[in-house]
PDB file of C-alpha atoms in Angstrom:
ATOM      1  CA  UNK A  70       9.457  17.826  11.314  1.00 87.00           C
ATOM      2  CA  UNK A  71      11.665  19.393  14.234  1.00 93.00           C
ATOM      3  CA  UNK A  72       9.066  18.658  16.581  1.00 93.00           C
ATOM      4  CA  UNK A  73       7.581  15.611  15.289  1.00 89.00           C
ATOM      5  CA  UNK A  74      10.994  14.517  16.122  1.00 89.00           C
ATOM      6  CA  UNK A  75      11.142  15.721  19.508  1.00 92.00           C
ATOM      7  CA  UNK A  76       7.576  13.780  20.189  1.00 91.00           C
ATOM      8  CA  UNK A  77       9.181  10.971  18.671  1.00 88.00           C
ATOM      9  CA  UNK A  78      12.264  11.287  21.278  1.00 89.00           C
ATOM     10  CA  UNK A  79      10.486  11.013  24.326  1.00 90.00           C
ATOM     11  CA  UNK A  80       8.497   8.114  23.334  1.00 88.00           C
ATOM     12  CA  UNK A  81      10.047   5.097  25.702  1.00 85.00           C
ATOM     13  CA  UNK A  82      11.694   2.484  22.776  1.00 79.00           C
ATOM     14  CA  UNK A  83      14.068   0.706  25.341  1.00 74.00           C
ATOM     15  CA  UNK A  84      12.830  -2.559  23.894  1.00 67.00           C
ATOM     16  CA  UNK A  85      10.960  -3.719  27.188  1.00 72.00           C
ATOM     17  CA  UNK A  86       7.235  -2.365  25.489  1.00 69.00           C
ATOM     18  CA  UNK A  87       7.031  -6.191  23.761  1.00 65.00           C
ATOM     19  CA  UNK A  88       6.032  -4.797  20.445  1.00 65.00           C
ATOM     20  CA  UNK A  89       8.022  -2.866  17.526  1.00 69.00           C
ATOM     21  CA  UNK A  90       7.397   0.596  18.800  1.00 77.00           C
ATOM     22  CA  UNK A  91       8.873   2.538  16.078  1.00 74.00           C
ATOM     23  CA  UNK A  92       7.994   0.805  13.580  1.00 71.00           C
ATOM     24  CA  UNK A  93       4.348   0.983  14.533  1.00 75.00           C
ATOM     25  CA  UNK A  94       5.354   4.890  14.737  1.00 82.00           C
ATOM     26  CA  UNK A  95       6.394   4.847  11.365  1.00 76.00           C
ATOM     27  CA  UNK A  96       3.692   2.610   9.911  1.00 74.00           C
ATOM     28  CA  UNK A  97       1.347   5.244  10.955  1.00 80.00           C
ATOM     29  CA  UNK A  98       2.919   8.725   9.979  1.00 81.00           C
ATOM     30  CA  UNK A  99       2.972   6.331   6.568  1.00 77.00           C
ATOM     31  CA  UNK A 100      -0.967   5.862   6.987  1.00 76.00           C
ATOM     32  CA  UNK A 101      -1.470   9.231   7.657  1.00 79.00           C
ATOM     33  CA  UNK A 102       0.437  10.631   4.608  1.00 77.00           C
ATOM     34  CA  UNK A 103      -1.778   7.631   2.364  1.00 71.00           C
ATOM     35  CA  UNK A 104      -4.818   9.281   3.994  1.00 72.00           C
ATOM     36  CA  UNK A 105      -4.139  12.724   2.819  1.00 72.00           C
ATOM     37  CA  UNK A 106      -2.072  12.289  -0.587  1.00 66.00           C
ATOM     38  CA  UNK A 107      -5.104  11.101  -2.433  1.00 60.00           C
ATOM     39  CA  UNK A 108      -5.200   9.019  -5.504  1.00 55.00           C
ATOM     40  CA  UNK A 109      -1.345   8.103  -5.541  1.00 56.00           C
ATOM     41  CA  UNK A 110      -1.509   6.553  -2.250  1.00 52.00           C
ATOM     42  CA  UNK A 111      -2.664   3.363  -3.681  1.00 52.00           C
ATOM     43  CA  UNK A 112       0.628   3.378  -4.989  1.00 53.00           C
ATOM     44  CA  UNK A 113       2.891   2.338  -1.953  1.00 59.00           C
ATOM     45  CA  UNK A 114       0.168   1.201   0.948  1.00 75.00           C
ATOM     46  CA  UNK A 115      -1.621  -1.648   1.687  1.00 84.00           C
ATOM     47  CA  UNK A 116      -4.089  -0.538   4.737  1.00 85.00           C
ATOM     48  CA  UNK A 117      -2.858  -2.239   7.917  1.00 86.00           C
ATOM     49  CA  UNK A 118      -5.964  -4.132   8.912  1.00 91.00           C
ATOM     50  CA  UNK A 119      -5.793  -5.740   5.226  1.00 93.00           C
ATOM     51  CA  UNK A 120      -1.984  -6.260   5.674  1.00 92.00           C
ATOM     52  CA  UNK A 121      -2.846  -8.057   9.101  1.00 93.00           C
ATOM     53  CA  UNK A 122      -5.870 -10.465   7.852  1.00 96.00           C
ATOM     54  CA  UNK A 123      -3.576 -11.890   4.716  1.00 97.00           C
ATOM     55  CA  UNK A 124      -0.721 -11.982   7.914  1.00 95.00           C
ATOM     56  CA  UNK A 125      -2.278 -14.327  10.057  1.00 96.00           C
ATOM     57  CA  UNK A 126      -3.647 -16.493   6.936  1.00 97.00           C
ATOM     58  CA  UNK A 127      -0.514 -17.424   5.749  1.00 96.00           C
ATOM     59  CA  UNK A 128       1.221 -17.505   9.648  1.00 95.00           C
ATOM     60  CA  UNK A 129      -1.025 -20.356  10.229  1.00 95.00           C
ATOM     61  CA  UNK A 130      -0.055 -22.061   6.837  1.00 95.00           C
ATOM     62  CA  UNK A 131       3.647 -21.768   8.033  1.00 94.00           C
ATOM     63  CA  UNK A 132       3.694 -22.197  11.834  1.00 91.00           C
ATOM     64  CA  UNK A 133       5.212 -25.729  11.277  1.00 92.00           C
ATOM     65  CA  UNK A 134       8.377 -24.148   9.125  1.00 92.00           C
ATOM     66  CA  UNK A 135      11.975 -23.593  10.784  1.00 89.00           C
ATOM     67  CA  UNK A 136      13.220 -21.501   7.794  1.00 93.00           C
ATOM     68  CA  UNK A 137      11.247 -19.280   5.617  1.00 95.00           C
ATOM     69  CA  UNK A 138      11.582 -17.204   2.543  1.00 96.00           C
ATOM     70  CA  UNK A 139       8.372 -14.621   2.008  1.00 97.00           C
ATOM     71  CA  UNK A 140       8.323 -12.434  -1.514  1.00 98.00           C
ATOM     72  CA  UNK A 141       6.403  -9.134  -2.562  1.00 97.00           C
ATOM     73  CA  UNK A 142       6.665  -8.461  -5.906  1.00 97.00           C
ATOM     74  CA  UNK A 143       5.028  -4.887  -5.805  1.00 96.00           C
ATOM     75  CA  UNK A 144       6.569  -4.143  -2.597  1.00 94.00           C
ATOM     76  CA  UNK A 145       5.480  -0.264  -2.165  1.00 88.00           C
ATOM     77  CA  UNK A 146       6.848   0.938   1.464  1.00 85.00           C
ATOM     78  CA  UNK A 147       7.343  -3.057   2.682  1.00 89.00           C
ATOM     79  CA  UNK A 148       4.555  -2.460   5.651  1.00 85.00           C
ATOM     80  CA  UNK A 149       3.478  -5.377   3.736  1.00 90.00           C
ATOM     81  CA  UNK A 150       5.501  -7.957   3.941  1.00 92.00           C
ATOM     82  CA  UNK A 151       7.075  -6.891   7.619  1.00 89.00           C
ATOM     83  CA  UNK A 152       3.430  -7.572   9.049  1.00 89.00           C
ATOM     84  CA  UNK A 153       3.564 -11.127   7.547  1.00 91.00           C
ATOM     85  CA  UNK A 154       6.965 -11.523   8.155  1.00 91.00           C
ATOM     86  CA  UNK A 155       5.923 -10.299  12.026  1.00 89.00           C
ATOM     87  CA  UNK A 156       2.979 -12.662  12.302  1.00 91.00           C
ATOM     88  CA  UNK A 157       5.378 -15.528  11.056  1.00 90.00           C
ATOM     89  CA  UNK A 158       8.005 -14.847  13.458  1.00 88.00           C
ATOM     90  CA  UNK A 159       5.336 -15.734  16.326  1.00 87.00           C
ATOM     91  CA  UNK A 160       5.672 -19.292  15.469  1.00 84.00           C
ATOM     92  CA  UNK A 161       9.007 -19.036  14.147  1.00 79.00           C
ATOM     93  CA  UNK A 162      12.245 -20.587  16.104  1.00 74.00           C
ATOM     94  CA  UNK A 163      13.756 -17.162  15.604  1.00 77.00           C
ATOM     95  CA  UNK A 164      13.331 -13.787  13.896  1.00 76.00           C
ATOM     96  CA  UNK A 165      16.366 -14.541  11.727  1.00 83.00           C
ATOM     97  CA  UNK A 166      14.995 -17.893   9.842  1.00 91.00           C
ATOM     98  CA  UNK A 167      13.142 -15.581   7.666  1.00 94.00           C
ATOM     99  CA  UNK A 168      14.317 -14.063   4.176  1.00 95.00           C
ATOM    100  CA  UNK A 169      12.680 -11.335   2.801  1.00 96.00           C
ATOM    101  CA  UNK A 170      12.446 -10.650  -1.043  1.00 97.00           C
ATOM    102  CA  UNK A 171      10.898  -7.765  -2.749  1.00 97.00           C
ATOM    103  CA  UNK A 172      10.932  -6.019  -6.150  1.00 97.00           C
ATOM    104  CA  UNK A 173       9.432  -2.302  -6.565  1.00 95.00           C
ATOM    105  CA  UNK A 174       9.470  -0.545  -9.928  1.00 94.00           C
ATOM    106  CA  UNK A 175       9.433   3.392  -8.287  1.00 92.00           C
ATOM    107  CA  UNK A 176      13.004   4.039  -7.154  1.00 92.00           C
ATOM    108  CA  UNK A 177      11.868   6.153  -4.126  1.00 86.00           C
ATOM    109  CA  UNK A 178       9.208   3.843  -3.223  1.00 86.00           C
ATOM    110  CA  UNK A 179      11.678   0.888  -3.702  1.00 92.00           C
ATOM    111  CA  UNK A 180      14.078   3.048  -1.210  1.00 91.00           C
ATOM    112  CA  UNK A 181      11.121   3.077   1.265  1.00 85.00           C
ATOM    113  CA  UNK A 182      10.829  -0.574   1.222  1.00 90.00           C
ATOM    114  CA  UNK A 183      14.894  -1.184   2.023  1.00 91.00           C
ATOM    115  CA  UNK A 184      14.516   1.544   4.434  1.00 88.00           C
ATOM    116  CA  UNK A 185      11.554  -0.137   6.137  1.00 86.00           C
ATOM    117  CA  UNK A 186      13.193  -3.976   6.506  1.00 90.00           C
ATOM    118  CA  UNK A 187      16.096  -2.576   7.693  1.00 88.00           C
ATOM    119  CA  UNK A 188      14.931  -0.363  10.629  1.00 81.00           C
ATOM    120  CA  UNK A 189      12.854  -3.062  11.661  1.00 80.00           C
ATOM    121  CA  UNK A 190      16.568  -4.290  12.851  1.00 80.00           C
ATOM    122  CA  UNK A 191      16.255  -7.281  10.267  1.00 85.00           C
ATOM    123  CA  UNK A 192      19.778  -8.413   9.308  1.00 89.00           C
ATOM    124  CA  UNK A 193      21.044  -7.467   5.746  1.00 90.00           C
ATOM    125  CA  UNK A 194      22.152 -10.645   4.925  1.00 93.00           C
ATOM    126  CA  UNK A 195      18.318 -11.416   5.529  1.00 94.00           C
ATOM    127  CA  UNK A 196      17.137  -8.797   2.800  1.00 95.00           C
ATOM    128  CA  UNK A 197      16.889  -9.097  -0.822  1.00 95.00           C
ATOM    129  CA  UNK A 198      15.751  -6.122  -2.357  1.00 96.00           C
ATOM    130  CA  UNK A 199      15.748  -5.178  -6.501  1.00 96.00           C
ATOM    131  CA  UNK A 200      14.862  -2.213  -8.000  1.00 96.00           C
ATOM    132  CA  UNK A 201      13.088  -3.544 -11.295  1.00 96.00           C
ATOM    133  CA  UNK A 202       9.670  -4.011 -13.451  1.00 96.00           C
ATOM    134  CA  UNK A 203       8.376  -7.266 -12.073  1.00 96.00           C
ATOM    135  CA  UNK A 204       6.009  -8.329 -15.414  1.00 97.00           C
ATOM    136  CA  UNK A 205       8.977  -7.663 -17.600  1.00 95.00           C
ATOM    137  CA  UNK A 206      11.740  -9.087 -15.582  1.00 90.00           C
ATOM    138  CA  UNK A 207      11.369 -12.530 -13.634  1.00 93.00           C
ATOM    139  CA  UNK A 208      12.712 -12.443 -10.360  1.00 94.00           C
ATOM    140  CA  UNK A 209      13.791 -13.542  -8.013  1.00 95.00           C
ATOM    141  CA  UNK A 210      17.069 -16.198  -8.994  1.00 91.00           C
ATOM    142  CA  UNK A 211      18.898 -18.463  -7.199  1.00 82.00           C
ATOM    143  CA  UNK A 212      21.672 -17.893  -7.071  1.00 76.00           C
ATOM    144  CA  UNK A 213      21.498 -14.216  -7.740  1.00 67.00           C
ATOM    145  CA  UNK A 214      22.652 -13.643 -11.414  1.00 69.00           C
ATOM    146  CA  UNK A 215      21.489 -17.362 -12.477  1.00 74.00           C
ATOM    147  CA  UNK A 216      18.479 -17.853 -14.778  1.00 76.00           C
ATOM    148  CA  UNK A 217      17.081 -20.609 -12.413  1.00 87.00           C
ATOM    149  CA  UNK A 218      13.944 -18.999 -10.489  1.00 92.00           C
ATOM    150  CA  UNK A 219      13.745 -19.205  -6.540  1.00 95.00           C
ATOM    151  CA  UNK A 220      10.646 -20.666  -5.109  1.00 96.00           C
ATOM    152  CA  UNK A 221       9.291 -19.455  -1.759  1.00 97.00           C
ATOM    153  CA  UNK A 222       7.369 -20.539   1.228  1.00 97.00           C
ATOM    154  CA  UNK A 223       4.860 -17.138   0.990  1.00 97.00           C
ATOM    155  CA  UNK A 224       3.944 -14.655  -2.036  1.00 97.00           C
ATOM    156  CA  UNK A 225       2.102 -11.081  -0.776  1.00 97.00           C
ATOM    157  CA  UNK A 226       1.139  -8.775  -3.028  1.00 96.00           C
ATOM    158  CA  UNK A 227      -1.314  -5.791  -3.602  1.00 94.00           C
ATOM    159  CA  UNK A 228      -0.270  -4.867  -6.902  1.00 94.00           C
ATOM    160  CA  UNK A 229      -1.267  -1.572  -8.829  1.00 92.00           C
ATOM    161  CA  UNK A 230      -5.077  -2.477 -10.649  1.00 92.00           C
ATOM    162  CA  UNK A 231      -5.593  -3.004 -13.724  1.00 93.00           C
ATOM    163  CA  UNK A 232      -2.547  -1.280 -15.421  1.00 93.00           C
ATOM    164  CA  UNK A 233      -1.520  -1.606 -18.767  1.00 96.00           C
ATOM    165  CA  UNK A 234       1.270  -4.256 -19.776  1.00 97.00           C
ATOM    166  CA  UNK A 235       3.343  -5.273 -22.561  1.00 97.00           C
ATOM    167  CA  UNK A 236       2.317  -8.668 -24.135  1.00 97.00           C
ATOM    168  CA  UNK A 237       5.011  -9.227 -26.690  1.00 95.00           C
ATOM    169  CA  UNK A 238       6.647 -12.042 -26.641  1.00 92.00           C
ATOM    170  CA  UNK A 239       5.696 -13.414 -23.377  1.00 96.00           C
ATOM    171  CA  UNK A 240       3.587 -16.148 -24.854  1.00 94.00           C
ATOM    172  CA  UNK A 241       6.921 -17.893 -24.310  1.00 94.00           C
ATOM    173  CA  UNK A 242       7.402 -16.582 -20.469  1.00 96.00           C
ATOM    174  CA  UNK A 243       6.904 -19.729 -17.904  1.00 95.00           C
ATOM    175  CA  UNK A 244       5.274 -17.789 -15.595  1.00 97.00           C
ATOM    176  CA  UNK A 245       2.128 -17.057 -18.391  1.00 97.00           C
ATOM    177  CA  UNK A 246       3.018 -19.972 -20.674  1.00 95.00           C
ATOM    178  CA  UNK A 247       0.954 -22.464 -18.574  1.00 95.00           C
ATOM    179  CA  UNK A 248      -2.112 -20.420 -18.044  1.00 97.00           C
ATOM    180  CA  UNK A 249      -2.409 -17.480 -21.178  1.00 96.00           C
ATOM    181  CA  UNK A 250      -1.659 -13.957 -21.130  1.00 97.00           C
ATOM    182  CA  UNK A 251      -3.263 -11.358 -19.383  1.00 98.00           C
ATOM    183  CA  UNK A 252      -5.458  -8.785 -21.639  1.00 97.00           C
ATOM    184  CA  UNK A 253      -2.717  -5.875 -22.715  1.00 97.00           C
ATOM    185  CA  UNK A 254      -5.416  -3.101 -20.931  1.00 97.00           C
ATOM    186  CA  UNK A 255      -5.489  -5.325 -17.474  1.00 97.00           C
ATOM    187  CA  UNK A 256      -2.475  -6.719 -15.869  1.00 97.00           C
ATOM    188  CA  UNK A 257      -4.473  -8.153 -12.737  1.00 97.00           C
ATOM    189  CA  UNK A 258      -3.928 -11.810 -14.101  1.00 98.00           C
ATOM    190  CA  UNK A 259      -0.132 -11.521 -15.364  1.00 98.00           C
ATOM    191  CA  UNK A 260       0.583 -10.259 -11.390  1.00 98.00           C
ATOM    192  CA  UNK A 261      -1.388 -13.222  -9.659  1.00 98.00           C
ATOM    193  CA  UNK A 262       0.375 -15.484 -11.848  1.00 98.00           C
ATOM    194  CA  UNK A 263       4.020 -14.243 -11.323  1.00 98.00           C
ATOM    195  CA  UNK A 264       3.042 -14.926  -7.702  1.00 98.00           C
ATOM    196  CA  UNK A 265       1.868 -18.151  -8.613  1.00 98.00           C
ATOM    197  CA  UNK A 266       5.047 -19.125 -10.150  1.00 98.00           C
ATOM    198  CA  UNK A 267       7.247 -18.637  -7.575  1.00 97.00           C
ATOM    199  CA  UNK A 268       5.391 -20.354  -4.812  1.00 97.00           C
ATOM    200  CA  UNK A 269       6.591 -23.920  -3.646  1.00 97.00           C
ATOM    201  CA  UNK A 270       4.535 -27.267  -3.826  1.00 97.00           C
ATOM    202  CA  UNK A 271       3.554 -26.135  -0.020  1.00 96.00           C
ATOM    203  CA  UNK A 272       3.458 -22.402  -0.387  1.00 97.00           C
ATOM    204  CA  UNK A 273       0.519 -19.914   0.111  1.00 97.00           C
ATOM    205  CA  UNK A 274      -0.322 -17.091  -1.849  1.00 98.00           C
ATOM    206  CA  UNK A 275      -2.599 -14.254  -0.752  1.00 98.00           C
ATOM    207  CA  UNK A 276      -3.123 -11.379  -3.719  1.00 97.00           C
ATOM    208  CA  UNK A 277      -5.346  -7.662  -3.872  1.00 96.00           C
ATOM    209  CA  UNK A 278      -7.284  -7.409  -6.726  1.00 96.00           C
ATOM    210  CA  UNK A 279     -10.188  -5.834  -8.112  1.00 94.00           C
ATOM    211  CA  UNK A 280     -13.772  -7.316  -7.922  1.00 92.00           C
ATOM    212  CA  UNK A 281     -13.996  -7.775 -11.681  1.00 94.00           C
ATOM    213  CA  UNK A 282     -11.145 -10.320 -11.781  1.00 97.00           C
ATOM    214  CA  UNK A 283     -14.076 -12.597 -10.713  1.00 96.00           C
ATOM    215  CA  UNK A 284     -16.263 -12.179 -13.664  1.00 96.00           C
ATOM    216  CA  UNK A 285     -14.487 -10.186 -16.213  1.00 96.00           C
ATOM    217  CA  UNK A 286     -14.787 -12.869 -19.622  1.00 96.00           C
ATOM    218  CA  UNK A 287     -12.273 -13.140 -22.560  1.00 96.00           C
ATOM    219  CA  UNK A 288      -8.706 -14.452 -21.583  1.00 96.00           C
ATOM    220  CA  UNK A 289      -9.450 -13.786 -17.863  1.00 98.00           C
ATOM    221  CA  UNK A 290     -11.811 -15.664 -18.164  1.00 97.00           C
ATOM    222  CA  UNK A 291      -9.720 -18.428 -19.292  1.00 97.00           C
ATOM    223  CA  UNK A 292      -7.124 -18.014 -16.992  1.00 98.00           C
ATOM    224  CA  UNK A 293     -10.007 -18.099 -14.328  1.00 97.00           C
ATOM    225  CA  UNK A 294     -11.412 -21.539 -15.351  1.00 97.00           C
ATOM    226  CA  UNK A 295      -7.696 -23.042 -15.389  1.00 97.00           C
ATOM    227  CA  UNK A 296      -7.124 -21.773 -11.654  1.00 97.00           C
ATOM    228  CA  UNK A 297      -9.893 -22.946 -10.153  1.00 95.00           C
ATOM    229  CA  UNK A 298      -9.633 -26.726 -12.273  1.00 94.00           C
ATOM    230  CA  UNK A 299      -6.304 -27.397 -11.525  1.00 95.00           C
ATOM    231  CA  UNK A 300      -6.554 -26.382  -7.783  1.00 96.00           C
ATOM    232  CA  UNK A 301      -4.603 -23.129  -7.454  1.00 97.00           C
ATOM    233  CA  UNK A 302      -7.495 -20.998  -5.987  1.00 97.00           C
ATOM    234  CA  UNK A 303      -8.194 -21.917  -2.716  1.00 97.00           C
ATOM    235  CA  UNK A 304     -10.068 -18.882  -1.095  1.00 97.00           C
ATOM    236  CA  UNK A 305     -11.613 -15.638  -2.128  1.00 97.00           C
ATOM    237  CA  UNK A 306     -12.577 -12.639   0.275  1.00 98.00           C
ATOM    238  CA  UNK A 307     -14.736  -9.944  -0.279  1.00 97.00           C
ATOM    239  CA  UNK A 308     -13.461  -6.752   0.881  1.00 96.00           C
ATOM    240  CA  UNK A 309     -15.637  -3.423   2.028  1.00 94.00           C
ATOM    241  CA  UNK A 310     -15.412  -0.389  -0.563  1.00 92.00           C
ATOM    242  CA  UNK A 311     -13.744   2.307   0.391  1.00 90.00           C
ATOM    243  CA  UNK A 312     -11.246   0.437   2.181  1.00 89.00           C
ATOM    244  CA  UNK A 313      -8.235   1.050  -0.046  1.00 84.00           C
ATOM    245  CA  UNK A 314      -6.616   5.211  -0.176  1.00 74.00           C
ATOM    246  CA  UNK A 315      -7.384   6.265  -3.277  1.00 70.00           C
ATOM    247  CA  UNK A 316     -10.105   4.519  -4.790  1.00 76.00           C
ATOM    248  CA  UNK A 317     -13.783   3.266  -3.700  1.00 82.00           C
ATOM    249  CA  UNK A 318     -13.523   0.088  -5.762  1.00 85.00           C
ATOM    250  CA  UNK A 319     -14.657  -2.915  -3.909  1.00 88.00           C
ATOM    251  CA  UNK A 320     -11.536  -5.771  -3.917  1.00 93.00           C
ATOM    252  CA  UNK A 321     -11.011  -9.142  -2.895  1.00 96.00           C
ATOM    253  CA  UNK A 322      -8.426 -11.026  -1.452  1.00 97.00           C
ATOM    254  CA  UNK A 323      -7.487 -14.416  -3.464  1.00 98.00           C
ATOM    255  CA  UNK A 324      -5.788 -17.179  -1.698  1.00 98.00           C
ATOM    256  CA  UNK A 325      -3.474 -19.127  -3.661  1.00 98.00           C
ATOM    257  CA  UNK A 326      -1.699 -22.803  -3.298  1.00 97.00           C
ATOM    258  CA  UNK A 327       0.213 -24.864  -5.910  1.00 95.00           C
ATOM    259  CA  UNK A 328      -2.833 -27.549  -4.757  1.00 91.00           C
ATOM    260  CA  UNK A 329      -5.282 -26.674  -2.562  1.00 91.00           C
ATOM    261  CA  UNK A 330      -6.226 -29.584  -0.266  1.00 87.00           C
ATOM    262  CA  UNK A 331     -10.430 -29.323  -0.302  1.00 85.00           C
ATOM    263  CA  UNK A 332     -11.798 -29.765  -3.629  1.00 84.00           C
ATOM    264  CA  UNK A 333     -14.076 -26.913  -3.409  1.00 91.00           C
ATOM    265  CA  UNK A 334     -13.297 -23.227  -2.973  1.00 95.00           C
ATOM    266  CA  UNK A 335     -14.066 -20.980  -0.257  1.00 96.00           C
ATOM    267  CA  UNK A 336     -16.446 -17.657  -0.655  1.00 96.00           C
ATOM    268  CA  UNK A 337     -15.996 -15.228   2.342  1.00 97.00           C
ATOM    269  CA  UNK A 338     -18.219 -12.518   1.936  1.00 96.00           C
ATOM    270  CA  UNK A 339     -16.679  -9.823   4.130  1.00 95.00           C
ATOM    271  CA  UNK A 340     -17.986  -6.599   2.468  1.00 94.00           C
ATOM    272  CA  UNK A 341     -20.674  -5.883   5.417  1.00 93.00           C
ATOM    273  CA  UNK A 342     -18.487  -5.692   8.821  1.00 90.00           C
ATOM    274  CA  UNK A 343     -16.631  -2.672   9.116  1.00 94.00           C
ATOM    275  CA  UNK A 344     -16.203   0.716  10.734  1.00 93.00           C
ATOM    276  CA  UNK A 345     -17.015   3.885   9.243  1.00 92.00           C
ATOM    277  CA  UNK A 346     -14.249   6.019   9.664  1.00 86.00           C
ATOM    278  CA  UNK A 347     -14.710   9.451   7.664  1.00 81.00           C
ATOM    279  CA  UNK A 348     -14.762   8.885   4.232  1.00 80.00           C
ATOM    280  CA  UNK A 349     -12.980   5.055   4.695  1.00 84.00           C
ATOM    281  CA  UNK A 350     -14.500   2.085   6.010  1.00 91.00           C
ATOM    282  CA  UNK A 351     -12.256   0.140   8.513  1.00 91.00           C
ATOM    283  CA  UNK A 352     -11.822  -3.367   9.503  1.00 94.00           C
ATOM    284  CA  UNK A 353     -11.957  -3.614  13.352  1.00 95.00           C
ATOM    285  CA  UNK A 354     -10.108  -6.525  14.890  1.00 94.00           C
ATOM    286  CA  UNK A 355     -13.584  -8.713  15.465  1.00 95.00           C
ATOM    287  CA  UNK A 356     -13.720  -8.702  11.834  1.00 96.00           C
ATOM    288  CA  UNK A 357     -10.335  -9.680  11.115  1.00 96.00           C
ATOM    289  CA  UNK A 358     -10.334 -12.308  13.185  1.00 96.00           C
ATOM    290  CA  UNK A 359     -13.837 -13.371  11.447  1.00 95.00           C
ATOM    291  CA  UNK A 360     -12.721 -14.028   8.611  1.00 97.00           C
ATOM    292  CA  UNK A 361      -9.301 -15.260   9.656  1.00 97.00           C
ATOM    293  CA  UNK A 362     -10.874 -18.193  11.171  1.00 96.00           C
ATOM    294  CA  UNK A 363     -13.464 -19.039   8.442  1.00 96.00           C
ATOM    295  CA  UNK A 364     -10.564 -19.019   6.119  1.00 96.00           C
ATOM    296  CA  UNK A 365      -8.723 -20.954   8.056  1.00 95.00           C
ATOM    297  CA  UNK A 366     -11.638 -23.591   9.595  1.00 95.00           C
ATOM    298  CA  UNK A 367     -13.417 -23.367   6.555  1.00 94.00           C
ATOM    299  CA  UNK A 368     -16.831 -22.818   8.333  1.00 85.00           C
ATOM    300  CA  UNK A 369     -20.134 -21.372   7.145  1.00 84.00           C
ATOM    301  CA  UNK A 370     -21.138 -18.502   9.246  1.00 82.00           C
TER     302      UNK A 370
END
């Protein structure tokens, strides 16, 4: 550690490099550590070039805002939501016009994510960070200690798939009540629509899921059918396998809005293009931008 530190030192961060130099630093030693720590790596890290293509999807969705409030329910180590908070600070009047909200159930991942915002030099005032079980208590309020729920321009996530959640008495919950509750084995559905919730009339949603949210039956199936006819589901990506730490599952990336404008929704099959890069596939930049643009043009390539 004593000499990483020392490497660290002598690495110029005088502020005149025009990018975020130790944060990138950081973001990678993180990446590294993903790389080698095996299954539980899943846990607190969303792979950059994935955190970067749901960045610029919902940048462009919010280049016209002055002030705007992004959320990550499952926030991990908060590389997350500082890429899309980065990406929206391209188009934003200033760096300080966006709030940051995230919830993380692990207390030392949860310190990760505070740690993260705030040596990114965002303001405190800026921050809202909680410490809690997102499926069993709704948050974010506004104010802070109301029961009134706080909408927001942007919802990230890249939950943990396919956990097990409690059911009882959340028939009742407004964030399920609308759509059903998710099966008790599989709490893909109950994350998505937490996300959902909180999302204004012009907000964007982009989620991580597992492949089988597309075709699993039963109440996902349900829950599937109501999405997609009342307009919530605007986009789906297929991800390469391999692409997460952890697990070779295949995943997709679901775009969400409270009402999609185009009354048909988008299929971008994205599983093919990638880099091989030992036992993880990579996306390189052409790809990213790829898909960014079919996403956003809606064009068949």
């Amino acid at each position: 550690i004593s000499d990483l530190l020392h490497l660290i030192k002598s690495i110029p961060m005088n502020g005149k490099q025009g990018y975020d130099v130790l944060g990138y630093i950081y973001e990678y030693l993180i990446e590294k550590f993903a790389a080698n720590a095996g299954k539980k790596a899943g846990e607190f890290y969303t792979p950059h070039e994935v955190s970067l293509l749901m960045s610029e999807i919902i940048a462009h969705e919010l280049k016209h805002k002055d002030n705007i409030r992004i959320y990550d329910p499952t926030s991990g180590s908060g590389s997350l939501l500082i890429n899309i908070g980065n990406a929206v600070a391209k188009h934003a009047k200033s760096k300080d016009s966006i709030q940051y909200y995230a919830q993380e159930l692990k207390a030392n991942t949860y310190n990760l994510t505070r740690m993260n915002l705030i040596m990114r030099g965002n303001k405190s005032e800026h921050i809202n960070t909680r410490n809690a079980d997102t499926l069993e208590e709704d948050w974010p309020n506004d104010p802070e200690g109301s029961y009134d729920p706080l909408y927001v321009d942007a919802v990230v996530s890249n939950p943990p798939y396919s956990q097990s959640w409690d059911t009882e008495n959340k028939e009742s919950d407004p964030r399920y009540s609308r759509f059903g509750l998710a099966p008790k084995t599989k709490a893909d559905f109950a994350f998505l629509l937490h996300d959902l919730y909180h999302l204004k009339p012009d907000g964007i949603m982009t989620i991580v899921l597992p492949h089988g949210v597309l075709f699993r039956g039963g109440e996902e199936g349900q829950i599937r059918t109501q999405l997609i006819e009342n307009d919530h589901i605007d986009a789906i990506i297929g991800l390469p396998s391999n692409i997460f730490f952890g697990t070779s599952i295949p995943t997709v990336i679901l775009v969400l809005k409270q009402k999609r404008q185009n009354n048909d929704v988008l299929i971008v099959d994205a599983s093919k293009h990638f880099l091989k890069e030992g036992k993880n596939n990579k996306l390189q930049a052409s790809d990213i931008k790829r898909i960014v643009d079919a996403v956003i043009h809606r064009i068949s390539i």
